Amino acid sequence: MNRTLIKNGHVVSMDPQLGNLPRADILVEEDRIVEIGPDLAVTDAQVIDAENCIVMPGLIDTHRHIWQGALRAVCADWSLLDYVRGIRMNAALAFTADDMYAAQYHGGLEAIDAGVTTVADYCHNLNTPDHAYESIRGLKESGLRTIWSYGFNRPPLEEHAFSSLDERLSFARKLAKEEFSDSSALVTMSVSPEETLFWGDDPARGVAQFELARELNVPLFWHCNSSTELNTGKRLRDVARLNELGLLGPDLVLVHLHSTDMDEWKMIADCGAGVSFTPDTELQMGMLWPSTVEAHTLGIPQSYGADITSNNSGDMFIALRMALQVARCRKLEQINGEQLKIGVPYTGEDALAWGTIEAARAIGLEDKIGSLTPGKQADLLLLRTDSLSMVGWDRSNPAGTIMSQCTARNVDTVMIAGKVVKQAGHMKADTAHACRLLEDAHEKVLSRIGGAEALLLDLGESDEKFASIAASADPGA
Ligand SMILES: [Zn+2]
């Protein structure tokens, strides 16, 4: 049996019963945590010295489009409309199945290196069956725990590999059988239906995509209420629409949500769905502030994501810190700064939960990941505390220290399902190979488009134009 003893770490368990243990060991057998406590009497295990380290659960990113890693930072000064024009309607078309493999494999390693042990990968560039197969292969080879989402979005290709929605649905069923028959595997399946903008007047198209997830018994990740209608400024009321169609449920993870009315927030709380916010892209691209305060007030399990590394880094410490500070500012604004005298709203502990145990709850995996708890999967990371950026840290508030001070550079060691994938600052995988593959994909995608200057297609500025492009793009619409 494979046994590993992580010795003498400052354990931040995120398990309400265990709490923080300033000096403790963690025994891992195969893929699970079996025991946590001081001075465990174990002699036959491989030892990882965690002296001068915080040991915490692996971070969980519940919203990322990993495939866009091949276009790192191209969106750095873009709006949401620029993003739709530049990536969804343009660059997406230029990705081959090989490019998808490179981006997914590299993206899996990038996440692991940064202490992110689980990603919900919203894979919405499945232009051919091979795009799907290769994106899944890249993830499986990377060793990242991933919930891979079968995205229904359709870039406006000239020739389509799928001639109808029925073909897309059948292919999803085939993939579920071929690639995801083992629900205990590291990479599992979910479904991401198209946004309501692409449904047209008849909801049947969208409903079929939701029903597929229920048929396959997999969760749903869905962009909704991200903005108001471009031309009219009207609220989209996507959540109310799902409610009318009887499609709300606890298997949903709703993403973005800034433009959500109070009656819709109550519908989300009542149906037991989770939510995911992406501070970098929301704050930048007019999706406005992450709805941390609303979710917290109603007790809706909330979680966070990097969204797109074509815009911002995949560093979840930064995403969570941004969420924490924005939520504090919004709350303090509501109460006119009154609380300045007695501490601030929301703590580092809250933010760390949003990236670990609460994220696991939001995506329905609370029994499996999200905390260091005997019986759960051994997904964890070690942060060095004797480095220049951490030495002298506040032992009385480890979560506050992590959330206010750490970035991905503090991640020393990472374990996923009991397997050490990064140790003493070094990745186990051949990262140079992954970087070469990604650089090659980057160059090829850009050259097919005609260079970075040609990314921003001129599509005009109306919703109808996008909708008509999307509709004409799909013969089965
Ligand atoms: Zn997204």
XYZ file of N, CA and C and ligand atoms in Angstrom, residues 63 65 83 122 124 223 255-256 278 307-308, ligand 1:
34
model
N -14.634 27.895 -12.130
C -14.968 28.418 -13.462
C -13.738 28.847 -14.241
N -12.007 28.479 -18.398
C -12.016 27.963 -19.774
C -10.551 27.682 -20.107
N -14.185 40.669 -25.992
C -13.927 39.245 -25.750
C -14.789 38.378 -26.676
N -14.863 24.714 -18.187
C -16.021 24.993 -19.061
C -15.491 24.981 -20.494
N -15.900 25.206 -23.945
C -16.922 25.590 -24.937
C -16.324 25.906 -26.305
N -23.162 30.000 -17.632
C -23.077 31.467 -17.613
C -24.490 32.043 -17.580
N -22.996 30.845 -13.025
C -21.755 31.609 -13.107
C -22.012 33.079 -13.470
N -21.369 33.961 -12.748
C -21.358 35.434 -12.897
C -22.496 36.087 -12.110
N -16.106 35.330 -10.830
C -14.752 35.448 -11.370
C -14.311 36.911 -11.285
N -11.552 32.078 -14.615
C -12.291 32.318 -15.855
C -11.408 32.096 -17.087
N -10.584 33.099 -17.431
C -9.793 32.969 -18.666
C -8.363 33.455 -18.446
Zn -16.839 31.905 -18.448
